[in-house]
């Protein structure tokens, strides 16, 4: 009788010990997985990427409902790239950096009253690539012949670059943002030249940048509105909005 009780107690203690060991092993495995996920998340953030939240993952699991393409254009040094970065949620850059070629970014947007997911493709357009200009200058400098006109220069072959001369940036576009600097008249002259070239079915938003430097304004606001109203009336299908 006593020996039977001893065996029963020993078996229960053994099973309890095995159960606790199994629980500890499970906790240890879960902890390792959480640590690995934390390390992977930190690595993604350090590389400039962020983990998608659970709510967004749930929305994206149903697929993208709409695709849009927005083109940003303007003369040099008007703030196109700064706008391109801010639309992605990135911080404002103080320093000026020239863009060598067209840059494209995808952002996910959804309106607050619907669960539809819209993928917006934003293009920071470069009219003529800096790489192309540098290559052309090198070819001209390397030539020993004296040139009296630009005919021979224009015939000089150059490499293809991702710029507006090589790519039709308005193809499949759903909207265009034209940016100018209110302190530089030539940036508005660019708008007057480019706006009539945009296909009439594409809505256009005209933005006057550097409003904080209004005391240095050289572009007359009334002239801008007059030009846009006349253009809008001549092309009835186009929607033109100005923020001058």
XYZ file of N, CA and C in Angstrom, residues 2-242:
723
model
N 1.841 1.274 0.914
C 2.733 2.443 1.018
C 3.564 2.596 -0.241
N 4.053 1.484 -0.770
C 4.844 1.546 -2.002
C 4.025 2.045 -3.175
N 2.752 1.695 -3.245
C 1.869 2.163 -4.327
C 1.682 3.669 -4.232
N 1.514 4.212 -3.012
C 1.366 5.651 -2.833
C 2.626 6.396 -3.261
N 3.787 5.818 -2.950
C 5.050 6.459 -3.358
C 5.159 6.557 -4.873
N 4.791 5.442 -5.541
C 4.869 5.476 -6.996
C 3.919 6.511 -7.588
N 2.706 6.663 -7.000
C 1.732 7.639 -7.481
C 2.239 9.068 -7.311
N 2.841 9.353 -6.142
C 3.379 10.701 -5.891
C 4.524 11.012 -6.839
N 5.411 10.023 -7.033
C 6.555 10.242 -7.923
C 6.110 10.506 -9.370
N 5.082 9.771 -9.808
C 4.600 9.962 -11.191
C 3.969 11.334 -11.376
N 3.220 11.814 -10.363
C 2.588 13.142 -10.461
C 3.626 14.254 -10.484
N 4.653 14.097 -9.624
C 5.701 15.126 -9.613
C 6.475 15.138 -10.924
N 6.660 13.941 -11.505
C 7.369 13.863 -12.787
C 6.578 14.520 -13.904
N 5.240 14.279 -13.928
C 4.403 14.887 -14.967
C 4.330 16.392 -14.794
N 4.287 16.861 -13.528
C 4.262 18.302 -13.275
C 5.542 18.958 -13.753
N 6.673 18.260 -13.482
C 7.966 18.795 -13.926
C 8.047 18.861 -15.440
N 7.543 17.812 -16.129
C 7.561 17.811 -17.597
C 6.657 18.903 -18.153
N 5.521 19.124 -17.508
C 4.603 20.162 -17.974
C 5.202 21.541 -17.838
N 5.874 21.793 -16.713
C 6.506 23.105 -16.516
C 7.652 23.305 -17.491
N 8.394 22.208 -17.768
C 9.482 22.319 -18.742
C 8.948 22.628 -20.135
N 7.809 22.005 -20.489
C 7.199 22.286 -21.792
C 6.714 23.717 -21.897
N 6.150 24.216 -20.792
C 5.676 25.603 -20.781
C 6.836 26.575 -20.900
N 7.918 26.278 -20.176
C 9.099 27.144 -20.259
C 9.681 27.145 -21.664
N 9.687 25.977 -22.296
C 10.205 25.883 -23.666
C 9.355 26.685 -24.633
N 8.008 26.621 -24.439
C 7.112 27.380 -25.311
C 7.303 28.880 -25.127
N 7.448 29.306 -23.864
C 7.671 30.733 -23.583
C 8.986 31.188 -24.190
N 10.015 30.336 -24.068
C 11.327 30.686 -24.617
C 11.263 30.835 -26.140
N 10.538 29.939 -26.814
C 10.395 30.008 -28.278
C 9.654 31.274 -28.698
N 8.559 31.593 -27.980
C 7.788 32.801 -28.295
C 8.627 34.055 -28.101
N 9.420 34.073 -27.016
C 10.277 35.228 -26.749
C 11.303 35.418 -27.851
N 11.879 34.304 -28.314
C 12.859 34.391 -29.404
C 12.229 34.942 -30.677
N 10.994 34.506 -30.974
C 10.322 35.000 -32.178
C 10.035 36.490 -32.071
N 9.586 36.941 -30.905
C 9.321 38.366 -30.714
C 10.606 39.183 -30.845
N 11.698 38.660 -30.310
C 12.979 39.358 -30.412
C 13.434 39.448 -31.863
N 13.256 38.347 -32.615
C 13.633 38.358 -34.024
C 12.784 39.348 -34.822
N 11.474 39.398 -34.514
C 10.601 40.358 -35.200
C 10.999 41.789 -34.868
N 11.374 42.032 -33.598
C 11.791 43.376 -33.199
C 13.061 43.786 -33.919
N 14.010 42.833 -34.050
C 15.256 43.131 -34.765
C 14.979 43.412 -36.234
N 14.075 42.619 -36.843
C 13.727 42.828 -38.261
C 13.050 44.179 -38.457
N 12.157 44.548 -37.514
C 11.468 45.841 -37.611
C 12.454 46.984 -37.501
N 13.397 46.882 -36.540
C 14.410 47.923 -36.376
C 15.268 48.056 -37.621
N 15.612 46.918 -38.240
C 16.413 46.942 -39.459
C 15.671 47.633 -40.591
N 14.360 47.372 -40.722
C 13.573 48.018 -41.772
C 13.506 49.520 -41.559
N 13.286 49.959 -40.320
C 13.193 51.390 -40.028
C 14.518 52.079 -40.315
N 15.640 51.419 -39.944
C 16.954 52.011 -40.202
C 17.244 52.121 -41.679
N 16.644 51.255 -42.484
C 16.847 51.304 -43.933
C 15.855 52.229 -44.629
N 15.100 53.008 -43.871
C 14.170 53.956 -44.466
C 12.806 53.393 -44.751
N 12.508 52.164 -44.291
C 11.208 51.551 -44.513
C 10.494 51.369 -43.186
N 9.179 51.299 -43.242
C 8.380 51.140 -42.043
C 7.431 49.963 -42.200
N 7.132 49.323 -41.083
C 6.191 48.217 -41.093
C 4.767 48.753 -41.307
N 3.979 48.024 -42.076
C 2.590 48.404 -42.322
C 1.755 48.016 -41.113
N 0.912 48.940 -40.666
C 0.072 48.670 -39.506
C -0.948 47.571 -39.825
N -1.499 46.976 -38.758
C -2.447 45.872 -38.940
C -3.697 46.328 -39.692
N -4.147 47.554 -39.412
C -5.345 48.061 -40.091
C -5.107 48.221 -41.591
N -3.907 48.716 -41.960
C -3.588 48.857 -43.384
C -3.413 47.493 -44.044
N -2.805 46.549 -43.325
C -2.675 45.203 -43.878
C -4.039 44.601 -44.172
N -4.989 44.869 -43.304
C -6.338 44.343 -43.503
C -6.980 44.968 -44.742
N -6.737 46.289 -44.945
C -7.293 46.961 -46.126
C -6.624 46.463 -47.405
N -5.275 46.334 -47.357
C -4.547 45.929 -48.547
C -4.833 44.486 -48.933
N -5.261 43.672 -47.956
C -5.572 42.283 -48.262
C -6.731 42.165 -49.240
N -7.561 43.210 -49.287
C -8.680 43.215 -50.247
C -8.259 43.771 -51.603
N -7.011 44.235 -51.708
C -6.515 44.752 -52.975
C -6.693 46.253 -53.092
N -6.018 46.840 -54.081
C -6.116 48.277 -54.356
C -7.339 48.540 -55.215
N -8.164 49.501 -54.785
C -9.403 49.792 -55.509
C -9.187 50.722 -56.698
N -8.289 51.698 -56.542
C -8.067 52.680 -57.602
C -6.571 52.977 -57.712
N -6.157 53.317 -58.935
C -4.778 53.744 -59.198
C -4.812 55.148 -59.787
N -3.931 56.015 -59.295
C -3.849 57.380 -59.803
C -2.390 57.728 -60.090
N -2.213 58.626 -61.054
C -0.882 59.121 -61.389
C -0.923 60.642 -61.380
N -0.083 61.245 -60.550
C -0.001 62.696 -60.426
C 1.389 63.138 -60.855
N 1.454 64.142 -61.727
C 2.713 64.645 -62.266
C 3.002 66.019 -61.677
N 4.214 66.214 -61.178
C 4.648 67.512 -60.651
C 5.669 68.101 -61.606
N 5.382 69.301 -62.106
C 6.281 69.955 -63.059
C 6.517 71.404 -62.653
N 7.578 71.962 -63.196
C 7.926 73.352 -62.923
C 9.364 73.598 -63.319
N 9.763 74.876 -63.310
C 11.136 75.238 -63.645
C 12.074 74.792 -62.524
N 13.364 74.993 -62.737
C 14.356 74.584 -61.742
C 14.217 75.407 -60.457
N 14.456 74.765 -59.338
C 14.533 75.423 -58.036
C 13.240 76.142 -57.657
N 12.101 75.474 -57.865
C 10.815 76.041 -57.442
C 10.197 75.256 -56.286
N 10.781 74.097 -55.940
C 10.284 73.325 -54.810
C 9.526 72.064 -55.193
N 9.745 71.538 -56.392
C 9.034 70.328 -56.824
C 9.389 69.125 -55.940
N 10.694 68.933 -55.718
C 11.124 67.774 -54.938
C 10.683 67.884 -53.478
N 10.687 69.095 -52.932
C 10.209 69.285 -51.554
C 8.738 68.887 -51.446
N 7.937 69.288 -52.427
C 6.530 68.900 -52.443
C 6.395 67.396 -52.597
N 7.205 66.802 -53.452
C 7.202 65.352 -53.682
C 7.506 64.600 -52.392
N 8.470 65.097 -51.618
C 8.826 64.465 -50.347
C 7.726 64.639 -49.308
N 7.136 65.825 -49.228
C 6.110 66.088 -48.232
C 4.855 65.257 -48.486
N 4.535 65.015 -49.761
C 3.385 64.173 -50.086
C 3.601 62.732 -49.624
N 4.846 62.335 -49.446
C 5.152 61.007 -48.922
C 5.199 60.995 -47.396
N 5.035 62.177 -46.780
C 5.122 62.255 -45.327
C 6.522 62.447 -44.812
N 7.473 62.705 -45.697
C 8.854 62.907 -45.275
C 9.072 64.357 -44.854
N 10.101 64.615 -44.042
C 10.335 65.980 -43.551
C 10.785 66.930 -44.657
N 10.590 68.210 -44.414
C 10.985 69.250 -45.359
C 12.502 69.384 -45.383
N 13.058 69.512 -46.579
C 14.508 69.664 -46.728
C 14.856 71.131 -46.935
N 15.782 71.615 -46.108
C 16.184 73.016 -46.202
C 17.076 73.273 -47.412
N 18.054 72.391 -47.623
C 19.010 72.600 -48.707
C 18.439 72.263 -50.073
N 19.024 72.872 -51.103
C 18.571 72.625 -52.482
C 19.457 71.577 -53.127
N 18.831 70.555 -53.676
C 19.536 69.505 -54.397
C 18.873 69.306 -55.755
N 19.676 69.395 -56.809
C 19.119 69.210 -58.143
C 18.774 67.742 -58.372
N 17.729 67.506 -59.137
C 17.310 66.144 -59.483
C 17.881 65.788 -60.843
N 18.599 64.672 -60.896
C 19.226 64.258 -62.153
C 18.210 63.686 -63.135
N 17.247 62.920 -62.615
C 16.274 62.262 -63.473
C 14.911 62.246 -62.785
N 13.916 61.768 -63.506
C 12.556 61.664 -62.959
C 12.558 60.704 -61.775
N 11.866 61.104 -60.715
C 11.713 60.249 -59.538
C 10.235 59.931 -59.335
N 9.964 58.679 -58.979
C 8.589 58.213 -58.805
C 8.442 57.606 -57.424
N 7.335 57.932 -56.756
C 7.038 57.362 -55.440
C 5.571 56.941 -55.414
N 5.284 55.897 -54.648
C 3.915 55.407 -54.482
C 3.459 55.665 -53.050
N 2.304 56.263 -52.902
C 1.722 56.463 -51.580
C 0.324 55.859 -51.571
N -0.092 55.394 -50.405
C -1.425 54.820 -50.254
C -2.325 55.870 -49.611
N -3.454 56.122 -50.231
C -4.363 57.160 -49.748
C -5.770 56.588 -49.705
N -6.494 56.942 -48.655
C -7.902 56.558 -48.595
C -8.692 57.659 -47.907
N -9.897 57.894 -48.398
C -10.728 58.940 -47.840
C -11.337 58.463 -46.536
N -11.570 59.400 -45.610
C -11.970 59.033 -44.250
C -13.326 58.343 -44.178
N -14.189 58.542 -45.165
C -15.537 57.958 -45.093
C -15.660 56.646 -45.854
N -14.554 56.132 -46.374
C -14.610 54.880 -47.132
C -13.383 54.046 -46.840
N -13.494 52.754 -47.078
C -12.375 51.844 -46.886
C -11.636 51.556 -48.187
N -12.022 52.241 -49.273
C -11.352 52.031 -50.552
C -9.891 52.475 -50.465
N -9.005 51.664 -51.008
C -7.574 51.961 -51.019
C -7.199 52.518 -52.392
N -6.532 53.673 -52.396
C -6.109 54.323 -53.635
C -4.585 54.382 -53.655
N -3.992 53.810 -54.671
C -2.543 53.893 -54.844
C -2.238 55.091 -55.743
N -1.525 56.059 -55.176
C -1.195 57.288 -55.904
C 0.274 57.244 -56.294
N 0.519 57.345 -57.578
C 1.877 57.362 -58.118
C 2.256 58.806 -58.409
N 3.269 59.313 -57.708
C 3.664 60.716 -57.837
C 4.974 60.805 -58.610
N 4.981 61.624 -59.645
C 6.162 61.803 -60.489
C 6.769 63.178 -60.247
N 8.039 63.206 -59.854
C 8.816 64.443 -59.781
C 9.572 64.556 -61.099
N 9.056 65.409 -61.988
C 9.509 65.413 -63.380
C 10.708 66.343 -63.568
N 11.689 65.844 -64.303
C 12.843 66.628 -64.739
C 12.714 66.840 -66.244
N 12.749 68.090 -66.681
C 12.577 68.373 -68.114
C 13.745 67.848 -68.948
N 14.943 68.147 -68.488
C 16.142 67.689 -69.196
C 17.153 67.206 -68.164
N 17.555 65.963 -68.289
C 18.425 65.352 -67.296
C 19.766 66.059 -67.210
N 20.236 66.208 -65.986
C 21.556 66.798 -65.771
C 22.646 65.915 -66.351
N 22.452 64.609 -66.306
C 23.420 63.682 -66.876
C 23.553 63.907 -68.377
N 22.423 64.157 -69.022
C 22.435 64.383 -70.468
C 23.171 65.683 -70.806
N 22.924 66.720 -69.994
C 23.591 68.001 -70.224
C 25.099 67.874 -70.039
N 25.509 67.179 -68.989
C 26.939 67.009 -68.736
C 27.619 66.225 -69.853
N 26.937 65.189 -70.348
C 27.501 64.389 -71.424
C 27.646 65.209 -72.691
N 26.646 66.039 -72.973
C 26.698 66.881 -74.167
C 27.829 67.896 -74.066
N 28.015 68.482 -72.882
C 29.087 69.451 -72.697
C 30.460 68.813 -72.868
N 30.601 67.576 -72.365
C 31.875 66.879 -72.520
C 32.183 66.609 -73.988
N 31.152 66.238 -74.765
C 31.367 65.940 -76.181
C 31.729 67.213 -76.941
N 31.115 68.332 -76.546
C 31.432 69.598 -77.210
C 32.850 70.026 -76.865
N 33.225 69.867 -75.594
C 34.557 70.273 -75.145
C 35.645 69.411 -75.773
N 35.334 68.126 -76.017
C 36.334 67.222 -76.585
C 36.533 67.440 -78.080
N 35.618 68.185 -78.709
C 35.743 68.420 -80.143
C 36.725 69.562 -80.389
N 37.580 69.402 -81.390
C 38.579 70.424 -81.705
C 38.116 71.391 -82.778
N 36.946 71.127 -83.358
C 36.458 71.978 -84.437
C 35.747 73.197 -83.874
N 35.864 74.302 -84.539
C 35.219 75.552 -84.135
C 33.800 75.567 -84.678
N 32.820 75.801 -83.783
C 31.415 75.776 -84.181
C 30.889 77.204 -84.219
N 30.236 77.545 -85.347
C 29.678 78.881 -85.517
C 28.183 78.916 -85.257
N 27.519 77.771 -85.132
C 26.086 77.721 -84.834
C 25.813 76.484 -83.995
N 24.540 76.289 -83.672
C 24.145 75.170 -82.812
C 23.703 73.941 -83.595
N 23.789 73.987 -84.900
C 23.286 72.871 -85.705
C 24.085 71.605 -85.449
N 25.409 71.729 -85.398
C 26.234 70.552 -85.179
C 26.105 70.037 -83.758
N 25.832 70.940 -82.804
C 25.678 70.523 -81.409
C 24.411 69.707 -81.240
N 23.314 70.140 -81.866
C 22.049 69.431 -81.712
C 22.091 68.044 -82.318
N 22.995 67.836 -83.295
C 23.103 66.538 -83.927
C 23.984 65.581 -83.134
N 24.617 66.082 -82.070
C 25.486 65.216 -81.272
C 24.649 64.193 -80.522
N 24.888 62.892 -80.721
C 24.081 61.878 -80.026
C 24.388 61.865 -78.538
N 23.360 61.711 -77.723
C 23.508 61.646 -76.277
C 22.763 60.413 -75.768
N 23.096 60.004 -74.550
C 22.453 58.840 -73.963
C 21.016 59.156 -73.569
N 20.173 58.126 -73.624
C 18.789 58.275 -73.177
C 18.751 58.387 -71.667
N 17.955 59.332 -71.160
C 17.833 59.550 -69.718
C 16.362 59.638 -69.356
N 16.086 59.402 -68.084
C 14.707 59.470 -67.608
C 14.322 60.917 -67.376
N 13.940 61.592 -68.452
C 13.484 62.966 -68.357
C 12.289 63.163 -69.278
N 11.733 64.368 -69.271
C 10.526 64.647 -70.048
C 10.783 64.646 -71.547
N 12.036 64.742 -71.965
C 12.358 64.662 -73.387
C 12.309 63.225 -73.897
N 12.488 62.279 -73.003
C 12.544 60.866 -73.388
C 11.239 60.131 -73.084
N 10.505 60.576 -72.054
C 9.297 59.893 -71.595
C 8.095 60.813 -71.726
N 6.979 60.264 -72.172
C 5.721 61.005 -72.190
C 5.137 60.978 -70.780
N 5.415 62.028 -70.012
C 5.040 62.035 -68.598
C 3.532 62.153 -68.397
N 2.797 62.611 -69.407
C 1.351 62.785 -69.274
C 0.560 61.522 -69.631
N 1.251 60.485 -70.078
C 0.558 59.244 -70.431
C -0.042 58.614 -69.167
N -1.348 58.341 -69.217
C -2.097 57.735 -68.105
C -2.112 58.599 -66.850
N -1.835 59.892 -66.995
C -1.849 60.793 -65.836
C -3.286 61.192 -65.492
N -3.561 61.289 -64.191
C -4.877 61.700 -63.709
C -4.891 63.123 -63.167
N -3.734 63.747 -63.104
C -3.660 65.109 -62.601
C -2.243 65.637 -62.734
N -2.128 66.968 -62.757
C -0.817 67.603 -62.893
C -0.733 68.778 -61.918
N 0.394 68.890 -61.242
C 0.662 70.014 -60.347
C 1.796 70.832 -60.953
N 1.518 72.094 -61.264
C 2.524 73.004 -61.788
C 2.941 73.959 -60.667
N 4.248 74.033 -60.429
C 4.778 74.843 -59.328
C 5.629 75.967 -59.903
N 5.445 77.183 -59.359
C 6.303 78.306 -59.728
C 6.692 79.076 -58.474
N 7.716 79.894 -58.605
C 8.233 80.704 -57.501
C 7.749 82.129 -57.691
N 7.033 82.666 -56.708
C 6.454 84.000 -56.860
C 7.534 85.086 -56.891
N 8.772 84.744 -56.525
C 9.860 85.735 -56.535
C 10.687 85.672 -57.817
N 10.335 84.776 -58.742
C 11.102 84.616 -59.981
C 10.141 84.599 -61.158
N 10.189 85.648 -61.962
C 9.252 85.795 -63.061
C 9.403 84.677 -64.089
N 10.631 84.251 -64.336
C 10.836 83.230 -65.376
C 10.193 81.893 -65.019
N 9.971 81.637 -63.737
C 9.295 80.397 -63.368
C 7.817 80.450 -63.739
N 7.231 81.657 -63.718
C 5.856 81.790 -64.198
C 5.803 81.707 -65.724
N 6.836 82.236 -66.400
C 6.904 82.115 -67.857
C 6.893 80.641 -68.266
N 7.516 79.814 -67.450
C 7.497 78.358 -67.707
C 6.060 77.837 -67.654
N 5.272 78.294 -66.685
C 3.879 77.862 -66.561
C 3.092 78.259 -67.800
N 3.292 79.464 -68.272
C 2.561 79.939 -69.454
C 2.925 79.124 -70.694
N 4.161 78.660 -70.764
C 4.573 77.845 -71.916
C 4.065 76.414 -71.798
N 4.097 75.861 -70.589
C 3.818 74.437 -70.418
C 2.329 74.128 -70.305
N 1.574 74.999 -69.671
C 0.165 74.714 -69.397
C -0.645 74.407 -70.655
N -0.498 75.148 -71.743
C -1.269 74.802 -72.949
C -0.888 73.466 -73.569
N 0.288 72.922 -73.227
C 0.726 71.647 -73.797
C 0.123 70.443 -73.088
N -0.433 70.653 -71.902
C -0.984 69.546 -71.127
C -2.298 69.107 -71.767
N -2.511 67.809 -71.956
C -3.772 67.329 -72.531
C -4.976 67.883 -71.780
N -6.011 68.242 -72.513
C -7.138 68.980 -71.938
C -7.943 68.177 -70.926
N -7.845 66.834 -70.950
C -8.638 66.024 -70.026
C -7.992 65.899 -68.649
N -6.759 66.412 -68.492
C -6.039 66.277 -67.225
C -6.272 67.515 -66.361
N -6.827 67.360 -65.157
C -6.981 68.510 -64.243
C -5.609 69.029 -63.813
N -5.511 70.357 -63.640
C -4.236 70.993 -63.323
C -4.381 71.844 -62.065
N -3.406 71.723 -61.172
C -3.320 72.564 -59.984
C -2.062 73.407 -60.104
N -2.218 74.732 -60.081
C -1.090 75.659 -60.178
C -0.801 76.210 -58.784
N 0.435 76.011 -58.324
C 0.820 76.416 -56.977
C 1.921 77.463 -57.046
N 1.704 78.577 -56.352
C 2.732 79.604 -56.206
C 3.490 79.368 -54.912
N 4.770 79.027 -55.023
C 5.586 78.708 -53.850
C 6.286 79.959 -53.307
N 6.833 79.820 -52.103
C 7.560 80.889 -51.398
C 6.643 82.056 -51.045
N 5.458 81.743 -50.568
C 4.533 82.790 -50.128
C 5.062 83.560 -48.926
N 5.973 82.928 -48.166
C 6.551 83.624 -47.016
C 7.493 84.744 -47.428
N 7.830 84.805 -48.729
C 8.698 85.874 -49.245
C 7.897 86.818 -50.136
N 6.680 87.123 -49.707
C 5.784 87.959 -50.506
C 6.345 89.366 -50.731
N 7.198 89.819 -49.819
C 7.785 91.161 -49.977
C 8.790 91.196 -51.134
N 9.201 90.001 -51.638
C 10.085 89.927 -52.800
C 9.333 89.454 -54.054
N 8.027 89.490 -54.024
C 7.227 88.993 -55.142
C 7.505 89.796 -56.410
N 7.717 89.075 -57.496
C 7.880 89.700 -58.814
C 6.793 89.246 -59.783
N 6.106 88.139 -59.452
C 5.028 87.623 -60.297
C 3.713 88.225 -59.806
N 3.056 88.980 -60.685
C 1.808 89.647 -60.298
C 0.675 88.627 -60.196
N -0.003 88.598 -59.062
C -1.056 87.611 -58.828
C -2.247 87.818 -59.759
N -2.595 89.066 -60.020
C -3.736 89.343 -60.901
C -3.459 88.876 -62.329
N -2.220 89.063 -62.786
C -1.865 88.592 -64.121
C -1.954 87.065 -64.205
N -1.570 86.392 -63.132
C -1.653 84.929 -63.115
C -3.103 84.477 -63.239
N -3.970 85.084 -62.428
C -5.382 84.698 -62.450
C -6.016 85.026 -63.797
N -5.632 86.153 -64.383
C -6.175 86.543 -65.688
C -5.780 85.516 -66.753
N -4.505 85.099 -66.745
C -4.042 84.117 -67.725
C -4.778 82.784 -67.547
N -4.926 82.347 -66.302
C -5.560 81.051 -66.041
C -7.048 81.069 -66.387
N -7.726 82.185 -66.094
C -9.146 82.284 -66.424
C -9.360 82.259 -67.926
N -8.513 82.955 -68.679
C -8.628 82.956 -70.137
C -8.356 81.573 -70.715
N -7.355 80.899 -70.159
C -7.038 79.559 -70.633
C -8.154 78.590 -70.276
N -8.721 78.751 -69.093
C -9.799 77.880 -68.651
C -11.035 78.030 -69.529
N -11.334 79.257 -69.934
C -12.502 79.486 -70.785
C -12.279 78.973 -72.197
N -11.018 78.970 -72.647
C -10.731 78.473 -73.994
C -10.737 76.955 -74.050
N -10.450 76.302 -72.920
C -10.486 74.840 -72.842
C -11.518 74.483 -71.787
N -12.761 74.243 -72.193
C -13.864 74.084 -71.260
C -13.753 72.828 -70.414
N -13.145 71.781 -70.936
C -13.104 70.514 -70.214
C -12.082 70.519 -69.080
N -11.157 71.448 -69.111
C -10.074 71.416 -68.139
C -10.487 72.137 -66.872
N -10.080 71.540 -65.747
C -10.254 72.199 -64.459
C -8.934 72.737 -63.992
N -8.801 74.048 -63.885
C -7.564 74.673 -63.465
C -7.801 75.398 -62.156
N -7.015 75.072 -61.140
C -7.101 75.720 -59.854
C -5.757 76.365 -59.561
N -5.787 77.594 -59.069
C -4.549 78.290 -58.763
C -4.470 78.627 -57.276
